[in-house]
PDB file of C-alpha atoms in Angstrom:
ATOM      1  CA  MET D 237       8.204  13.380   2.130  1.00  0.00           C
ATOM      2  CA  LYS D 238       9.451  16.263   4.201  1.00  0.00           C
ATOM      3  CA  VAL D 239       7.082  17.429   7.133  1.00  0.00           C
ATOM      4  CA  ASN D 240       7.221  20.266   9.066  1.00  0.00           C
ATOM      5  CA  ASP D 241       9.362  20.060  12.177  1.00  0.00           C
ATOM      6  CA  ALA D 242       6.010  21.690  14.071  1.00  0.00           C
ATOM      7  CA  ILE D 243       4.437  17.839  12.999  1.00  0.00           C
ATOM      8  CA  SER D 244       7.828  16.213  13.852  1.00  0.00           C
ATOM      9  CA  GLY D 245       8.270  17.517  16.879  1.00  0.00           C
ATOM     10  CA  GLY D 246       4.703  17.124  18.277  1.00  0.00           C
ATOM     11  CA  PHE D 247       5.080  13.338  17.379  1.00  0.00           C
ATOM     12  CA  PHE D 248       8.546  13.135  19.542  1.00  0.00           C
ATOM     13  CA  VAL D 249       6.443  15.157  22.122  1.00  0.00           C
ATOM     14  CA  LEU D 250       3.613  12.363  22.294  1.00  0.00           C
ATOM     15  CA  PHE D 251       5.849   9.383  21.969  1.00  0.00           C
ATOM     16  CA  ALA D 252       7.668  10.857  25.028  1.00  0.00           C
ATOM     17  CA  ALA D 253       5.190  11.051  26.628  1.00  0.00           C
ATOM     18  CA  LEU D 254       3.771   7.481  25.816  1.00  0.00           C
ATOM     19  CA  VAL D 255       7.032   6.354  27.058  1.00  0.00           C
ATOM     20  CA  PHE D 256       6.765   7.785  30.639  1.00  0.00           C
ATOM     21  CA  TYR D 257       3.187   6.602  30.633  1.00  0.00           C
ATOM     22  CA  LEU D 258       4.164   3.219  29.771  1.00  0.00           C
ATOM     23  CA  THR D 259       7.568   3.048  32.410  1.00  0.00           C
ATOM     24  CA  ARG D 260       5.189   4.238  35.305  1.00  0.00           C
ATOM     25  CA  ASP D 261       5.449   0.145  36.885  1.00  0.00           C
ATOM     26  CA  PHE D 262       9.331  -0.082  36.184  1.00  0.00           C
ATOM     27  CA  ARG D 263      10.789  -1.181  39.574  1.00  0.00           C
ATOM     28  CA  VAL D 264      13.425   0.061  41.680  1.00  0.00           C
ATOM     29  CA  MET D 265      16.624  -1.844  41.951  1.00  0.00           C
ATOM     30  CA  PRO D 266      17.373  -3.033  45.291  1.00  0.00           C
ATOM     31  CA  GLY D 267      20.261  -0.678  46.717  1.00  0.00           C
ATOM     32  CA  GLN D 268      20.197   1.264  43.856  1.00  0.00           C
ATOM     33  CA  ASN D 269      19.383   5.360  43.806  1.00  0.00           C
ATOM     34  CA  TYR D 270      17.443   4.857  40.169  1.00  0.00           C
ATOM     35  CA  GLY D 271      15.310   1.916  38.986  1.00  0.00           C
ATOM     36  CA  ALA D 272      15.025   0.515  35.661  1.00  0.00           C
ATOM     37  CA  ALA D 273      12.849   3.411  34.035  1.00  0.00           C
ATOM     38  CA  PHE D 274      15.906   5.966  34.740  1.00  0.00           C
ATOM     39  CA  PHE D 275      17.358   5.554  31.739  1.00  0.00           C
ATOM     40  CA  PRO D 276      13.920   5.378  29.465  1.00  0.00           C
ATOM     41  CA  ARG D 277      12.334   8.617  30.938  1.00  0.00           C
ATOM     42  CA  THR D 278      15.716  10.088  30.233  1.00  0.00           C
ATOM     43  CA  ILE D 279      15.878   9.745  26.933  1.00  0.00           C
ATOM     44  CA  ALA D 280      12.306  10.552  27.113  1.00  0.00           C
ATOM     45  CA  GLY D 281      12.957  13.796  28.048  1.00  0.00           C
ATOM     46  CA  ALA D 282      15.412  14.489  26.113  1.00  0.00           C
ATOM     47  CA  MET D 283      13.095  13.340  22.920  1.00  0.00           C
ATOM     48  CA  ALA D 284       9.983  15.973  24.874  1.00  0.00           C
ATOM     49  CA  VAL D 285      12.650  19.403  25.224  1.00  0.00           C
ATOM     50  CA  LEU D 286      13.917  18.519  21.733  1.00  0.00           C
ATOM     51  CA  GLY D 287      10.150  17.633  20.111  1.00  0.00           C
ATOM     52  CA  LEU D 288       9.100  21.063  22.074  1.00  0.00           C
ATOM     53  CA  VAL D 289      12.387  22.915  20.285  1.00  0.00           C
ATOM     54  CA  MET D 290      11.387  21.641  16.548  1.00  0.00           C
ATOM     55  CA  VAL D 291       7.645  22.525  17.687  1.00  0.00           C
ATOM     56  CA  PHE D 292       8.782  26.188  18.271  1.00  0.00           C
ATOM     57  CA  GLN D 293      10.892  26.110  14.993  1.00  0.00           C
ATOM     58  CA  GLY D 294       8.394  24.476  12.899  1.00  0.00           C
ATOM     59  CA  VAL D 295       5.863  26.883  13.952  1.00  0.00           C
ATOM     60  CA  ARG D 296       8.146  29.938  13.488  1.00  0.00           C
ATOM     61  CA  ASN D 297       9.127  28.787   9.587  1.00  0.00           C
ATOM     62  CA  ARG D 298       5.435  28.067   8.785  1.00  0.00           C
ATOM     63  CA  GLY D 299       5.222  31.104   6.483  1.00  0.00           C
ATOM     64  CA  THR D 300       8.040  29.840   4.278  1.00  0.00           C
ATOM     65  CA  GLU D 301       7.695  26.038   4.500  1.00  0.00           C
ATOM     66  CA  PRO D 302       4.605  24.276   3.556  1.00  0.00           C
ATOM     67  CA  TRP D 303       3.248  21.376   6.204  1.00  0.00           C
ATOM     68  CA  ALA D 304       4.167  18.963   3.791  1.00  0.00           C
ATOM     69  CA  THR D 305       5.432  18.033   0.778  1.00  0.00           C
ATOM     70  CA  ALA D 306       5.659  14.755  -1.616  1.00  0.00           C
ATOM     71  CA  PHE D 307       8.562  12.762  -1.705  1.00  0.00           C
ATOM     72  CA  ASP D 308      10.622  13.473  -4.890  1.00  0.00           C
ATOM     73  CA  TRP D 309      10.948   9.575  -5.583  1.00  0.00           C
ATOM     74  CA  ILE D 310       7.624   8.801  -6.630  1.00  0.00           C
ATOM     75  CA  GLY D 311       7.837   9.736  -9.926  1.00  0.00           C
ATOM     76  CA  SER D 312      10.258   6.942 -10.013  1.00  0.00           C
ATOM     77  CA  PRO D 313       8.946   3.485 -10.609  1.00  0.00           C
ATOM     78  CA  ARG D 314      12.210   1.573  -9.597  1.00  0.00           C
ATOM     79  CA  LEU D 315      12.506   3.376  -6.731  1.00  0.00           C
ATOM     80  CA  VAL D 316       9.331   2.593  -5.636  1.00  0.00           C
ATOM     81  CA  ALA D 317       9.799  -0.844  -6.168  1.00  0.00           C
ATOM     82  CA  ASN D 318      12.412  -0.568  -3.733  1.00  0.00           C
ATOM     83  CA  PHE D 319      10.459   0.827  -1.124  1.00  0.00           C
ATOM     84  CA  LEU D 320       7.721  -1.349  -1.770  1.00  0.00           C
ATOM     85  CA  LEU D 321      10.400  -4.782  -1.665  1.00  0.00           C
ATOM     86  CA  ILE D 322      11.951  -3.275   1.538  1.00  0.00           C
ATOM     87  CA  VAL D 323       8.242  -3.620   2.979  1.00  0.00           C
ATOM     88  CA  GLY D 324       7.896  -6.577   1.823  1.00  0.00           C
ATOM     89  CA  ILE D 325      10.696  -8.086   3.340  1.00  0.00           C
ATOM     90  CA  LEU D 326      10.293  -6.541   6.232  1.00  0.00           C
ATOM     91  CA  VAL D 327       6.464  -8.241   6.556  1.00  0.00           C
ATOM     92  CA  PHE D 328       7.781 -11.446   5.942  1.00  0.00           C
ATOM     93  CA  TYR D 329      10.462 -11.198   8.389  1.00  0.00           C
ATOM     94  CA  ILE D 330       7.947 -10.102  11.021  1.00  0.00           C
ATOM     95  CA  LEU D 331       5.384 -12.542   9.931  1.00  0.00           C
ATOM     96  CA  LEU D 332       7.638 -15.782   9.145  1.00  0.00           C
ATOM     97  CA  SER D 333      10.780 -15.423  11.201  1.00  0.00           C
ATOM     98  CA  ASP D 334       9.767 -17.514  14.180  1.00  0.00           C
ATOM     99  CA  TRP D 335       8.629 -20.090  12.389  1.00  0.00           C
ATOM    100  CA  LEU D 336      10.966 -20.164   9.345  1.00  0.00           C
ATOM    101  CA  GLY D 337      13.877 -19.042  12.002  1.00  0.00           C
ATOM    102  CA  PHE D 338      16.438 -16.265  11.572  1.00  0.00           C
ATOM    103  CA  PRO D 339      18.783 -18.477   9.421  1.00  0.00           C
ATOM    104  CA  ILE D 340      16.357 -19.167   6.642  1.00  0.00           C
ATOM    105  CA  ALA D 341      13.981 -15.656   7.145  1.00  0.00           C
ATOM    106  CA  GLY D 342      17.419 -13.864   7.067  1.00  0.00           C
ATOM    107  CA  PHE D 343      18.670 -15.684   3.929  1.00  0.00           C
ATOM    108  CA  VAL D 344      15.853 -15.189   2.327  1.00  0.00           C
ATOM    109  CA  CYS D 345      15.460 -11.761   2.745  1.00  0.00           C
ATOM    110  CA  ILE D 346      19.176 -10.534   2.104  1.00  0.00           C
ATOM    111  CA  PHE D 347      19.492 -12.604  -1.199  1.00  0.00           C
ATOM    112  CA  SER D 348      16.185 -11.343  -2.523  1.00  0.00           C
ATOM    113  CA  MET D 349      17.557  -7.450  -1.586  1.00  0.00           C
ATOM    114  CA  LEU D 350      20.706  -8.207  -3.242  1.00  0.00           C
ATOM    115  CA  MET D 351      19.296  -9.917  -6.305  1.00  0.00           C
ATOM    116  CA  TRP D 352      16.475  -6.917  -6.375  1.00  0.00           C
ATOM    117  CA  LEU D 353      19.559  -4.328  -6.045  1.00  0.00           C
ATOM    118  CA  ARG D 354      22.727  -5.923  -7.619  1.00  0.00           C
ATOM    119  CA  GLY D 355      20.941  -8.022 -11.012  1.00  0.00           C
ATOM    120  CA  PRO D 356      20.768 -11.559 -11.386  1.00  0.00           C
ATOM    121  CA  GLY D 357      24.149 -11.141 -12.932  1.00  0.00           C
ATOM    122  CA  HIS D 358      25.949 -11.125  -9.507  1.00  0.00           C
ATOM    123  CA  TRP D 359      23.841 -13.854  -8.192  1.00  0.00           C
ATOM    124  CA  LEU D 360      26.661 -16.000  -7.011  1.00  0.00           C
ATOM    125  CA  GLY D 361      28.285 -13.473  -4.721  1.00  0.00           C
ATOM    126  CA  SER D 362      24.985 -12.039  -3.453  1.00  0.00           C
ATOM    127  CA  LEU D 363      24.381 -15.975  -2.550  1.00  0.00           C
ATOM    128  CA  ALA D 364      27.996 -16.088  -0.807  1.00  0.00           C
ATOM    129  CA  LEU D 365      27.163 -12.790   0.860  1.00  0.00           C
ATOM    130  CA  SER D 366      24.256 -13.705   2.058  1.00  0.00           C
ATOM    131  CA  ILE D 367      25.094 -17.041   3.668  1.00  0.00           C
ATOM    132  CA  ALA D 368      28.089 -14.882   4.757  1.00  0.00           C
ATOM    133  CA  VAL D 369      26.243 -12.406   6.424  1.00  0.00           C
ATOM    134  CA  VAL D 370      22.999 -14.519   8.202  1.00  0.00           C
ATOM    135  CA  VAL D 371      26.138 -16.981   9.761  1.00  0.00           C
ATOM    136  CA  ALA D 372      27.733 -13.994  11.319  1.00  0.00           C
ATOM    137  CA  LEU D 373      24.629 -12.607  12.331  1.00  0.00           C
ATOM    138  CA  GLN D 374      23.496 -15.704  14.347  1.00  0.00           C
ATOM    139  CA  TYR D 375      26.916 -16.594  15.839  1.00  0.00           C
ATOM    140  CA  ALA D 376      27.023 -12.020  17.183  1.00  0.00           C
ATOM    141  CA  PHE D 377      23.987 -12.284  18.432  1.00  0.00           C
ATOM    142  CA  GLY D 378      23.574 -16.199  19.611  1.00  0.00           C
ATOM    143  CA  GLU D 379      27.332 -16.160  20.995  1.00  0.00           C
ATOM    144  CA  VAL D 380      28.493 -12.991  21.511  1.00  0.00           C
ATOM    145  CA  LEU D 381      25.526 -10.920  22.717  1.00  0.00           C
ATOM    146  CA  ARG D 382      23.719 -13.800  24.278  1.00  0.00           C
ATOM    147  CA  VAL D 383      20.416 -12.843  22.231  1.00  0.00           C
ATOM    148  CA  PRO D 384      19.471 -15.608  20.875  1.00  0.00           C
ATOM    149  CA  LEU D 385      17.563 -15.922  17.498  1.00  0.00           C
ATOM    150  CA  PRO D 386      14.773 -18.365  16.553  1.00  0.00           C
ATOM    151  CA  TRP D 387      16.211 -21.697  14.740  1.00  0.00           C
ATOM    152  CA  GLY D 388      12.593 -22.158  13.917  1.00  0.00           C
ATOM    153  CA  LEU D 389      12.802 -25.242  11.088  1.00  0.00           C
ATOM    154  CA  LEU D 390      16.831 -25.559  11.863  1.00  0.00           C
ATOM    155  CA  GLN D 391      16.125 -26.231  15.811  1.00  0.00           C
ATOM    156  CA  ASP D 392      17.789 -29.782  15.742  1.00  0.00           C
ATOM    157  CA  TYR D 393      20.863 -28.100  13.534  1.00  0.00           C
ATOM    158  CA  ARG D 394      21.469 -25.385  16.430  1.00  0.00           C
ATOM    159  CA  TRP D 395      25.041 -25.057  17.293  1.00  0.00           C
TER     160      TRP D 395
END
């Protein structure tokens, strides 16, 4: 779906206003000239300015471009299935990752996507790749970036 830039720009401006509103209670850091709201508000300001530019461009091109056009891939059942698979995997991960844990939920998500996209003939490679990616991500987030991912059912086996 292609949406006119005026609509997209309007959403950017509204989102920037929301960020400004939600950062109103961020505290100023002692000993610093700026607080925790500085960077979100700087980004929100840039989004608002660029959103306004998009609104003006969209309004200017309104006569030559429609407000919205449908996706070209809607007519392809395979591409629609790809889209629905990604949405389903995201919903699965959001709902069950705390309980299952990242290693299990991440493996299910990656393995199911690889099986769908590569086909069942590559199941062994998809299995190995899924395990490698989950272990690498768990290590990268847990050890390198110090952002703990949920262990869920594997809590007793965490490293």
